[in-house]
CSV table of C-alpha atoms and ligand atoms in Angstrom, one decimal:
chain,number,residue,atom,x,y,z
V,1,MET,CA,0.0,-0.1,-0.2
V,2,SER,CA,2.2,2.7,-1.4
V,3,ASN,CA,2.5,6.0,0.6
V,4,TRP,CA,-0.8,5.3,2.6
V,5,THR,CA,-0.7,6.2,6.4
V,6,LYS,CA,-3.9,6.8,8.5
V,7,ASP,CA,-3.5,10.6,7.9
V,8,SER,CA,-2.3,10.7,4.2
V,9,TRP,CA,-6.0,11.9,3.3
V,10,LYS,CA,-5.0,15.4,4.5
V,11,LYS,CA,-2.9,15.8,1.3
V,12,PHE,CA,-5.9,15.3,-0.8
V,13,ASP,CA,-9.0,17.6,-1.8
V,14,ILE,CA,-11.1,17.6,1.6
V,15,LYS,CA,-14.7,18.2,1.2
V,16,HIS,CA,-17.6,18.2,4.0
V,17,ILE,CA,-15.5,18.1,7.0
V,18,PRO,CA,-15.9,20.8,9.5
V,19,GLU,CA,-13.8,23.5,10.8
V,20,TYR,CA,-13.6,23.7,14.4
V,21,LYS,CA,-12.7,27.0,16.2
V,22,ASP,CA,-10.2,25.7,18.5
V,23,GLN,CA,-7.8,23.3,17.1
V,24,ASP,CA,-6.5,22.3,20.5
V,25,GLU,CA,-9.6,21.3,21.6
V,26,LEU,CA,-10.3,19.2,18.7
V,27,ASP,CA,-6.7,17.5,18.6
V,28,GLN,CA,-7.6,16.6,22.4
V,29,ALA,CA,-10.6,15.0,21.8
V,30,LEU,CA,-9.2,12.9,18.9
V,31,GLU,CA,-6.1,12.0,21.0
V,32,ARG,CA,-8.7,10.5,23.6
V,33,LEU,CA,-10.5,8.7,21.1
V,34,ASN,CA,-7.3,7.1,19.6
V,35,THR,CA,-6.9,5.8,23.3
V,36,PHE,CA,-10.4,4.0,23.3
V,37,PRO,CA,-11.2,0.5,22.0
V,38,PRO,CA,-12.2,-0.4,18.8
V,39,LEU,CA,-16.0,-0.6,18.4
V,40,VAL,CA,-15.6,-3.8,15.8
V,41,PHE,CA,-13.2,-6.6,15.6
V,42,ALA,CA,-11.3,-7.2,12.2
V,43,GLY,CA,-12.6,-10.5,11.7
V,44,GLU,CA,-16.2,-9.4,11.9
V,45,CYS,CA,-15.2,-7.1,9.0
V,46,LYS,CA,-13.6,-9.8,6.9
V,47,ASN,CA,-16.8,-12.1,7.6
V,48,LEU,CA,-19.1,-9.4,6.3
V,49,LYS,CA,-16.7,-9.0,3.0
V,50,SER,CA,-17.0,-12.6,2.7
V,51,GLU,CA,-20.9,-12.6,2.9
V,52,LEU,CA,-20.9,-9.4,0.6
V,53,ALA,CA,-18.9,-11.6,-1.8
V,54,LYS,CA,-21.7,-14.3,-1.7
V,55,ALA,CA,-24.2,-11.6,-2.8
V,56,VAL,CA,-22.1,-10.6,-5.6
V,57,GLU,CA,-22.6,-14.2,-6.8
V,58,GLY,CA,-26.4,-13.9,-6.0
V,59,LYS,CA,-26.1,-16.2,-3.1
V,60,ALA,CA,-27.1,-13.7,-0.5
V,61,PHE,CA,-29.1,-10.3,-0.3
V,62,LEU,CA,-28.2,-7.2,1.6
V,63,VAL,CA,-30.4,-5.3,3.8
V,64,GLN,CA,-28.8,-1.8,4.9
V,65,GLY,CA,-31.0,0.3,6.8
V,66,GLY,CA,-31.5,2.8,9.6
V,67,ASP,CA,-31.7,6.7,10.3
V,68,CYS,CA,-30.6,9.3,7.6
V,69,ALA,CA,-28.9,10.7,10.9
V,70,GLU,CA,-29.0,9.1,14.4
V,71,SER,CA,-29.3,11.5,17.3
V,72,PHE,CA,-28.6,12.1,20.7
V,73,LYS,CA,-32.0,13.0,21.5
V,74,GLU,CA,-33.5,9.8,20.1
V,75,PHE,CA,-31.2,7.3,21.7
V,76,ASN,CA,-32.9,5.0,23.6
V,77,ALA,CA,-33.4,1.1,24.0
V,78,ASN,CA,-36.7,1.0,22.3
V,79,ASN,CA,-35.6,2.9,19.2
V,80,ILE,CA,-32.8,0.5,18.6
V,81,ARG,CA,-34.8,-2.4,19.3
V,82,ASP,CA,-37.4,-1.4,16.9
V,83,THR,CA,-35.1,-0.7,14.2
V,84,PHE,CA,-33.6,-4.0,14.7
V,85,ARG,CA,-36.8,-5.9,14.9
V,86,VAL,CA,-38.2,-4.3,11.7
V,87,LEU,CA,-34.6,-5.3,9.8
V,88,LEU,CA,-35.1,-8.9,11.3
V,89,GLN,CA,-38.8,-9.0,9.7
V,90,MET,CA,-37.8,-7.8,6.4
V,91,SER,CA,-35.0,-10.3,6.4
V,92,ALA,CA,-37.5,-13.2,7.1
V,93,VAL,CA,-40.0,-11.8,4.3
V,94,ILE,CA,-37.0,-11.8,1.9
V,95,THR,CA,-35.4,-14.9,2.8
V,96,SER,CA,-38.8,-16.6,2.5
V,97,LYS,CA,-39.5,-15.3,-1.1
V,98,MET,CA,-35.8,-15.4,-2.5
V,99,LYS,CA,-34.6,-18.3,-0.6
V,100,VAL,CA,-31.2,-16.5,0.1
V,101,PRO,CA,-29.8,-15.3,3.2
V,102,VAL,CA,-30.2,-11.7,4.1
V,103,ILE,CA,-27.1,-9.8,5.3
V,104,LYS,CA,-28.3,-7.5,7.9
V,105,LEU,CA,-26.4,-4.0,8.0
V,106,GLY,CA,-27.6,-1.6,10.4
V,107,ARG,CA,-27.2,2.2,9.1
V,108,ILE,CA,-26.7,2.6,12.8
V,109,ALA,CA,-24.1,2.9,15.9
V,110,GLY,CA,-22.3,5.6,14.2
V,111,GLN,CA,-24.4,7.2,11.4
V,112,PHE,CA,-24.0,10.8,12.8
V,113,ALA,CA,-22.1,13.2,10.4
V,114,LYS,CA,-23.9,14.7,7.5
V,115,PRO,CA,-22.7,16.4,4.3
V,116,ARG,CA,-25.0,19.3,3.4
V,117,SER,CA,-25.8,20.9,0.2
V,118,SER,CA,-25.1,24.4,1.9
V,119,ASP,CA,-22.5,25.1,4.5
V,120,THR,CA,-24.9,27.8,5.9
V,121,GLU,CA,-28.6,28.5,6.8
V,122,THR,CA,-30.1,31.9,7.0
V,123,VAL,CA,-33.4,32.0,9.0
V,124,ASP,CA,-34.7,35.7,9.7
V,125,GLY,CA,-31.8,37.2,8.5
V,126,MET,CA,-29.7,35.2,10.6
V,127,THR,CA,-26.9,33.1,9.0
V,128,LEU,CA,-25.6,30.1,11.2
V,129,ASN,CA,-23.6,26.8,10.2
V,130,SER,CA,-25.9,24.2,8.7
V,131,TYR,CA,-26.7,21.2,10.9
V,132,TYR,CA,-23.7,18.9,10.3
V,133,GLY,CA,-25.1,15.9,12.4
V,134,ASP,CA,-25.0,15.3,16.0
V,135,SER,CA,-21.2,14.3,16.5
V,136,ILE,CA,-20.5,17.8,14.8
V,137,ASN,CA,-22.8,20.4,15.9
V,138,GLY,CA,-26.5,20.8,17.3
V,139,ILE,CA,-29.7,21.0,15.4
V,140,GLU,CA,-31.1,24.0,17.3
V,141,PHE,CA,-30.8,27.3,15.3
V,142,THR,CA,-28.7,29.0,17.8
V,143,GLU,CA,-25.1,30.0,17.6
V,144,LYS,CA,-24.0,28.0,20.5
V,145,ASP,CA,-25.6,24.6,19.2
V,146,ARG,CA,-24.6,25.3,15.6
V,147,ASN,CA,-20.8,25.8,16.3
V,148,PRO,CA,-18.8,22.3,15.7
V,149,ASN,CA,-17.9,21.2,19.2
V,150,PRO,CA,-15.3,18.4,19.5
V,151,ALA,CA,-16.8,17.0,22.9
V,152,ARG,CA,-19.6,15.6,20.5
V,153,LEU,CA,-17.2,13.1,19.0
V,154,LEU,CA,-16.8,11.6,22.4
V,155,HIS,CA,-20.4,11.6,22.7
V,156,ALA,CA,-21.0,10.0,19.3
V,157,TYR,CA,-18.2,7.3,20.2
V,158,SER,CA,-20.1,6.4,23.4
V,159,GLN,CA,-23.6,6.3,21.9
V,160,SER,CA,-22.1,3.9,19.2
V,161,ALA,CA,-20.7,1.7,21.9
V,162,SER,CA,-23.7,1.4,23.7
V,163,THR,CA,-25.9,1.1,20.6
V,164,LEU,CA,-23.5,-1.6,19.3
V,165,ASN,CA,-23.7,-3.4,22.7
V,166,LEU,CA,-27.5,-3.8,22.6
V,167,LEU,CA,-27.5,-4.9,19.1
V,168,ARG,CA,-24.8,-7.6,19.9
V,169,SER,CA,-27.0,-9.0,22.6
V,170,PHE,CA,-30.4,-8.8,20.6
V,171,ALA,CA,-28.4,-10.7,17.8
V,172,GLN,CA,-26.9,-13.2,20.0
V,173,GLY,CA,-28.9,-13.4,23.0
V,174,GLY,CA,-32.3,-14.9,22.1
V,175,PHE,CA,-34.0,-12.0,20.5
V,176,ALA,CA,-33.2,-13.0,16.8
V,177,ASN,CA,-34.1,-16.8,17.5
V,178,LEU,CA,-36.1,-17.7,14.6
V,179,ARG,CA,-38.5,-19.5,17.1
V,180,LYS,CA,-39.3,-15.7,18.2
V,181,VAL,CA,-40.1,-15.1,14.7
V,182,ASN,CA,-43.9,-14.4,15.4
V,183,SER,CA,-43.1,-12.2,18.2
V,184,TRP,CA,-41.2,-9.8,16.3
V,185,ASN,CA,-44.4,-8.7,14.7
V,186,MET,CA,-45.8,-6.4,17.3
V,187,GLY,CA,-47.7,-3.0,18.1
V,188,PHE,CA,-48.8,-1.1,15.1
V,189,VAL,CA,-47.0,-3.3,12.6
V,190,LYS,CA,-48.9,-6.6,14.0
V,191,ALA,CA,-52.1,-4.7,13.3
V,192,SER,CA,-51.6,-3.7,9.8
V,193,LYS,CA,-52.1,-5.2,6.3
V,194,GLU,CA,-48.3,-6.0,6.2
V,195,GLY,CA,-48.4,-7.4,9.5
V,196,LYS,CA,-51.1,-9.8,8.4
V,197,LYS,CA,-49.0,-10.9,5.2
V,198,TYR,CA,-45.9,-11.2,7.5
V,199,GLU,CA,-47.9,-13.5,10.2
V,200,GLU,CA,-48.3,-16.2,7.3
V,201,ILE,CA,-44.7,-16.2,6.7
V,202,ALA,CA,-43.8,-16.5,10.3
V,203,ASN,CA,-46.5,-19.2,10.7
V,204,LYS,CA,-44.9,-21.1,7.9
V,205,ILE,CA,-41.5,-20.7,9.3
V,206,THR,CA,-42.7,-22.0,12.8
V,207,GLU,CA,-44.4,-24.9,11.1
V,208,TYR,CA,-40.8,-26.0,9.5
V,209,LEU,CA,-39.3,-25.5,12.8
V,210,ASP,CA,-41.9,-28.0,14.5
V,211,PHE,CA,-41.4,-30.2,11.5
V,212,MET,CA,-37.5,-30.2,11.8
V,213,ASP,CA,-37.9,-30.8,15.7
V,214,ALA,CA,-40.3,-33.6,15.0
V,215,VAL,CA,-38.1,-35.6,12.7
V,216,GLY,CA,-35.3,-35.2,15.3
V,217,VAL,CA,-33.2,-32.1,14.6
V,218,ASP,CA,-33.1,-30.3,17.7
V,219,THR,CA,-33.5,-26.7,16.3
V,220,GLN,CA,-32.5,-25.0,19.6
V,221,LYS,CA,-29.3,-26.6,19.2
V,222,VAL,CA,-28.6,-25.1,15.6
V,223,VAL,CA,-26.7,-22.1,16.0
V,224,ASP,CA,-28.0,-20.4,12.8
V,225,LEU,CA,-31.3,-20.4,13.8
V,226,ASN,CA,-30.8,-19.0,17.4
V,227,THR,CA,-28.6,-16.3,16.4
V,228,VAL,CA,-28.0,-13.7,13.6
V,229,ASP,CA,-24.9,-11.8,12.6
V,230,PHE,CA,-25.6,-8.1,12.7
V,231,TYR,CA,-23.2,-5.4,11.1
V,232,THR,CA,-23.0,-1.7,11.6
V,233,SER,CA,-22.2,0.8,8.9
V,234,HIS,CA,-22.2,4.7,8.2
V,235,GLU,CA,-20.9,7.4,6.0
V,236,GLY,CA,-17.1,7.6,6.6
V,237,LEU,CA,-17.4,11.4,6.4
V,238,HIS,CA,-15.6,12.7,9.4
V,239,LEU,CA,-12.1,11.7,8.6
V,240,PRO,CA,-10.5,13.0,11.9
V,241,TYR,CA,-12.9,10.7,13.7
V,242,GLU,CA,-12.3,7.8,11.6
V,243,GLN,CA,-8.3,8.3,11.8
V,244,ALA,CA,-8.5,8.0,15.6
V,245,LEU,CA,-10.3,5.0,15.1
V,246,THR,CA,-8.3,3.3,12.7
V,247,ARG,CA,-6.2,0.5,13.8
V,248,LYS,CA,-3.8,-2.3,12.7
V,249,ASP,CA,-5.1,-5.8,13.0
V,250,SER,CA,-2.5,-7.6,15.5
V,251,LEU,CA,-3.5,-11.2,13.6
V,252,SER,CA,-3.1,-10.0,10.0
V,253,ASN,CA,-1.3,-6.7,10.1
V,254,ASP,CA,-4.0,-5.3,7.9
V,255,VAL,CA,-5.5,-1.9,8.8
V,256,TYR,CA,-9.2,-1.4,9.6
V,257,CYS,CA,-11.6,1.4,10.5
V,258,THR,CA,-13.1,0.3,13.6
V,259,SER,CA,-16.0,2.4,14.0
V,260,ALA,CA,-18.0,0.2,11.9
V,261,HIS,CA,-17.8,-2.9,10.1
V,262,PHE,CA,-18.9,-1.3,6.5
V,263,ILE,CA,-18.3,2.6,5.7
V,264,TRP,CA,-19.4,4.2,2.6
V,265,ILE,CA,-18.3,7.3,0.7
V,266,GLY,CA,-21.1,9.7,0.0
V,267,ASP,CA,-22.1,11.2,-3.5
V,268,ARG,CA,-20.5,14.5,-2.5
V,269,THR,CA,-17.3,12.9,-1.5
V,270,ARG,CA,-16.4,10.1,-4.3
V,271,PHE,CA,-14.2,11.6,-6.8
V,272,VAL,CA,-10.3,11.0,-7.9
V,273,ASN,CA,-8.2,12.8,-5.6
V,274,SER,CA,-10.9,13.1,-2.8
V,275,ALA,CA,-9.6,12.8,1.0
V,276,HIS,CA,-12.2,10.2,1.4
V,277,VAL,CA,-11.3,7.9,-1.5
V,278,GLU,CA,-7.6,8.2,-0.2
V,279,TYR,CA,-8.5,7.1,3.3
V,280,CYS,CA,-10.8,4.1,2.2
V,281,ARG,CA,-7.7,2.9,0.0
V,282,GLY,CA,-5.6,1.9,3.1
V,283,ILE,CA,-8.4,0.2,5.3
V,284,SER,CA,-9.5,-3.4,4.6
V,285,ASN,CA,-13.2,-2.7,5.6
V,286,PRO,CA,-16.0,-3.6,2.7
V,287,ILE,CA,-16.7,-0.2,1.3
V,288,GLY,CA,-19.5,1.5,-0.2
V,289,ILE,CA,-19.7,4.2,-3.0
V,290,LYS,CA,-22.7,6.3,-3.6
V,291,CYS,CA,-23.3,6.7,-7.1
V,292,GLY,CA,-25.7,9.7,-8.2
V,293,PRO,CA,-26.3,11.6,-11.6
V,294,SER,CA,-22.8,13.5,-11.3
V,295,LEU,CA,-20.7,10.2,-11.4
V,296,ASP,CA,-18.8,9.7,-14.7
V,297,PRO,CA,-18.4,6.1,-15.1
V,298,ASP,CA,-14.8,6.4,-16.2
V,299,GLU,CA,-14.4,8.4,-13.0
V,300,LEU,CA,-15.8,5.6,-10.8
V,301,ILE,CA,-13.3,2.9,-12.8
V,302,LYS,CA,-10.6,5.2,-11.3
V,303,ILE,CA,-12.0,5.2,-8.1
V,304,ILE,CA,-12.5,1.6,-7.8
V,305,ASP,CA,-9.0,0.9,-9.0
V,306,ILE,CA,-7.7,2.9,-6.0
V,307,ILE,CA,-9.6,1.5,-3.5
V,308,ASN,CA,-9.6,-1.9,-4.8
V,309,PRO,CA,-6.6,-2.7,-7.1
V,310,SER,CA,-6.9,-6.7,-6.7
V,311,ASN,CA,-10.6,-6.5,-7.9
V,312,GLU,CA,-11.6,-8.5,-4.5
V,313,ALA,CA,-15.0,-9.6,-4.5
V,314,GLY,CA,-17.2,-8.2,-1.4
V,315,LYS,CA,-14.9,-5.0,-1.2
V,316,ILE,CA,-17.0,-2.8,-3.3
V,317,SER,CA,-20.7,-2.0,-3.1
V,318,LEU,CA,-22.0,0.3,-5.5
V,319,ILE,CA,-25.0,2.1,-3.9
V,320,PHE,CA,-26.8,4.0,-6.6
V,321,ARG,CA,-29.2,6.7,-5.9
V,322,TYR,CA,-30.4,8.1,-9.3
V,323,GLY,CA,-34.2,8.7,-8.9
V,324,GLU,CA,-37.1,7.4,-10.4
V,325,GLU,CA,-36.7,9.6,-13.4
V,326,ASN,CA,-32.9,9.3,-13.8
V,327,ILE,CA,-32.3,5.8,-13.2
V,328,VAL,CA,-33.0,4.7,-17.1
V,329,SER,CA,-30.6,7.5,-18.4
V,330,TYR,CA,-27.7,6.7,-15.9
V,331,LEU,CA,-27.6,3.0,-14.3
V,332,PRO,CA,-27.1,1.4,-17.7
V,333,LYS,CA,-24.2,3.5,-18.5
V,334,LEU,CA,-22.7,2.6,-15.2
V,335,VAL,CA,-23.1,-1.1,-15.6
V,336,ASP,CA,-21.5,-1.3,-19.2
V,337,ALA,CA,-18.5,0.4,-17.6
V,338,ILE,CA,-18.2,-2.0,-14.8
V,339,ASN,CA,-18.9,-5.1,-17.1
V,340,LYS,CA,-16.3,-3.6,-19.6
V,341,HIS,CA,-13.7,-3.6,-17.1
V,342,LYS,CA,-14.7,-6.6,-15.3
V,343,LYS,CA,-15.0,-5.1,-11.9
V,344,SER,CA,-16.4,-7.1,-9.1
V,345,VAL,CA,-19.1,-5.2,-7.3
V,346,LEU,CA,-22.3,-5.5,-5.5
V,347,TRP,CA,-25.2,-3.5,-6.8
V,348,ILE,CA,-27.2,-2.0,-4.2
V,349,SER,CA,-30.4,0.3,-4.9
V,350,ASP,CA,-30.8,3.5,-2.5
V,351,PRO,CA,-34.1,4.7,-3.8
V,352,MET,CA,-34.2,7.3,-1.0
V,353,HIS,CA,-31.8,10.0,-2.2
V,354,GLY,CA,-32.9,10.6,-5.6
V,355,ASN,CA,-36.4,10.8,-4.9
V,356,THR,CA,-36.7,13.6,-2.3
V,357,VAL,CA,-39.2,16.3,-2.8
V,358,LYS,CA,-40.6,19.2,-0.9
V,359,SER,CA,-44.1,18.5,0.3
V,360,SER,CA,-46.9,21.2,0.2
V,361,SER,CA,-46.1,22.3,3.7
V,362,GLY,CA,-42.6,22.5,3.1
V,363,LEU,CA,-41.4,19.3,4.5
V,364,LYS,CA,-38.9,17.0,2.8
V,365,THR,CA,-40.5,13.8,1.9
V,366,ARG,CA,-40.4,11.0,-0.6
V,367,ASP,CA,-43.2,9.0,-2.2
V,368,PHE,CA,-43.4,5.2,-1.8
V,369,SER,CA,-44.2,4.8,-5.4
V,370,SER,CA,-41.1,6.4,-6.5
V,371,LEU,CA,-38.9,4.3,-4.4
V,372,LEU,CA,-40.5,1.1,-5.5
V,373,ASN,CA,-40.4,2.4,-9.2
V,374,GLU,CA,-36.8,3.3,-9.1
V,375,THR,CA,-35.9,-0.1,-7.7
V,376,SER,CA,-38.0,-2.1,-10.0
V,377,LYS,CA,-36.4,-0.3,-12.9
V,378,ALA,CA,-33.0,-0.8,-11.4
V,379,ILE,CA,-33.8,-4.8,-11.2
V,380,GLU,CA,-34.6,-4.7,-15.0
V,381,ILE,CA,-31.8,-2.9,-15.9
V,382,LEU,CA,-29.4,-5.0,-14.0
V,383,ARG,CA,-30.9,-8.2,-15.4
V,384,SER,CA,-31.0,-7.2,-19.0
V,385,LYS,CA,-27.4,-6.6,-18.7
V,386,GLY,CA,-26.6,-9.8,-16.8
V,387,CYS,CA,-25.9,-8.6,-13.5
V,388,HIS,CA,-28.4,-8.6,-10.5
V,389,LEU,CA,-29.7,-6.3,-7.7
V,390,GLY,CA,-27.7,-7.4,-4.7
V,391,GLY,CA,-29.5,-5.5,-1.9
V,392,MET,CA,-31.3,-2.3,-0.6
V,393,HIS,CA,-30.1,0.7,1.1
V,394,LEU,CA,-32.8,2.3,2.9
V,395,GLU,CA,-33.4,5.1,5.2
V,396,MET,CA,-36.1,3.7,7.7
V,397,THR,CA,-36.9,3.4,11.3
V,398,GLY,CA,-39.1,0.8,13.5
V,399,GLN,CA,-41.1,3.8,14.7
V,400,ASN,CA,-44.5,4.7,13.5
V,401,VAL,CA,-43.4,8.3,12.0
V,402,THR,CA,-44.9,10.0,9.2
V,403,GLU,CA,-42.0,11.2,7.1
V,404,CYS,CA,-42.7,9.5,3.6
V,405,THR,CA,-45.7,9.5,1.6
V,406,GLY,CA,-47.7,6.6,-0.1
V,407,GLY,CA,-47.6,3.0,0.7
V,408,ILE,CA,-51.0,1.0,1.4
V,409,TYR,CA,-51.9,3.4,3.9
V,410,LYS,CA,-51.5,6.3,1.7
V,411,LEU,CA,-50.0,8.5,3.8
V,412,SER,CA,-50.6,12.0,2.3
V,413,ASP,CA,-48.9,15.5,2.5
V,414,ASP,CA,-51.2,16.4,5.0
V,415,ASP,CA,-50.2,13.4,7.2
V,416,LEU,CA,-46.6,14.2,7.4
V,417,ASN,CA,-46.7,16.8,10.3
V,418,SER,CA,-48.4,14.3,12.7
V,419,ARG,CA,-44.9,12.3,13.5
V,420,TYR,CA,-42.3,13.8,11.6
V,421,HIS,CA,-39.3,13.3,13.6
V,422,THR,CA,-36.2,12.9,11.6
V,423,HIS,CA,-33.1,14.7,12.2
V,424,CYS,CA,-32.4,14.9,8.5
V,425,ASP,CA,-34.0,13.3,5.6
V,426,PRO,CA,-37.5,11.3,5.6
V,427,ARG,CA,-37.6,7.6,6.6
V,428,LEU,CA,-39.7,4.7,5.6
V,429,ASN,CA,-41.7,3.9,8.8
V,430,ALA,CA,-41.7,0.0,9.8
V,431,ASN,CA,-45.0,-1.0,7.8
V,432,GLN,CA,-43.5,0.9,4.9
V,433,ALA,CA,-40.2,-0.5,5.2
V,434,LEU,CA,-42.0,-4.1,5.4
V,435,GLU,CA,-44.1,-3.6,2.6
V,436,LEU,CA,-41.2,-2.2,0.2
V,437,SER,CA,-39.5,-5.9,1.3
V,438,PHE,CA,-42.7,-7.7,0.0
V,439,ASN,CA,-42.7,-5.6,-3.1
V,440,ILE,CA,-38.8,-6.0,-3.8
V,441,ALA,CA,-38.8,-9.7,-3.1
V,442,GLU,CA,-41.4,-10.3,-5.5
V,443,GLU,CA,-39.9,-8.1,-8.0
V,444,MET,CA,-36.7,-10.3,-7.6
V,445,THR,CA,-38.3,-13.8,-8.0
V,446,LYS,CA,-40.3,-12.8,-11.3
O,501,LIG,C1,-27.1,9.7,2.8
O,501,LIG,O1,-26.9,8.6,2.7
O,501,LIG,O2,-27.7,10.2,3.7
O,501,LIG,C2,-26.6,10.7,2.1
O,501,LIG,C3,-26.4,11.8,2.1
O,501,LIG,O3,-26.6,10.1,0.9
O,501,LIG,P1,-26.0,10.8,-0.7
O,501,LIG,O4,-24.3,10.8,-0.2
O,501,LIG,O5,-26.0,9.7,-1.6
O,501,LIG,O6,-26.6,11.9,-0.9
O,502,LIG,CO1,-30.0,10.8,3.9
């Protein structure tokens, strides 16, 4: 890995990393982070990479989901449990229809830093920094809150550690036991139409388990039925933070970003000569690259050559986010370039970020049908070119929010105000996320 160091990114073109007023204060916070334990273990990142390599072959499917931005305020056990639970439900639906395992990757336990289209925001004549995510500044429109505060990085680390701790307990401690498949269906989801459809699948799974027990397989002793592997991811945007958590694996001598199993490079920071691309060049984690309309396919090939020169399968996931209208003009060219250069990539649909619109009340929203349409078109395009959709990247929550319109409950613009809680982009609620999983799994098996 020639000339790469944890901080070689500093010599490249840096975008979307905030400036701090007090450099000493920032350095002190980073020094402390440097001494903190890693949040994930290298072996887990390797496992995820090999799972993703299976998805490249069509032998697994990725579900990556969680908040657009996690917040300090909405940090509590119920929110974590509900996101985890709906991801389990989505996985059960997809596996039962597609007959492949689902790789469960949360957009969680570290998704705190946001790139913004404008550095500043003006309200009633007052101009302040934009909100850059809770690890950087506060969302309240006051000078105090909007100033980047290094102490927030330590807070974000601590919240990530606690979140991950609970997720690990859920994944390994019995909550994710397939025998509980019926009990994941709770509250407002259970009463919904998706909840009823889910119940049919859950009942079938329970019947299979009963059958296996009856023929002498003790299903309680089969590890794969009692636990799940759950992985974490976030946009690796705040490079000073990521650098402080970059560690050498003592077993392999490979370098890993240990703030999450998987990090992705956002659509605004993926370009040749980008600091973010340089940072990702040196770490062994699987990496996502967001692909939006401004990405030139030739540039993407160059970026892939930088990050994955050996063309290792499972290393690169392309998370495309063109929008329902644009997907047909952009995705085919990207697929052609990847096929021409024989790059091994996992194709992931993010139908959220190209379909954001302003509602009549001025709130940002996304309509369920545009999400479904974008992904359905992507499935077709990929198929027509001998490839396949390998997963979904969703902004979603287990809560019953009203942030995206549409779905079988036909949420309208007028409904948005009732439970609009997001700190950044609008999320699917649990019912909408489940509904989308049914739809996508059906499209995939057509
Ligand atoms: C995001 O995932 O929240 C995001 C900012 O996406 P993108 O980089 O694709 O715009
Ligand atoms: Co977002």
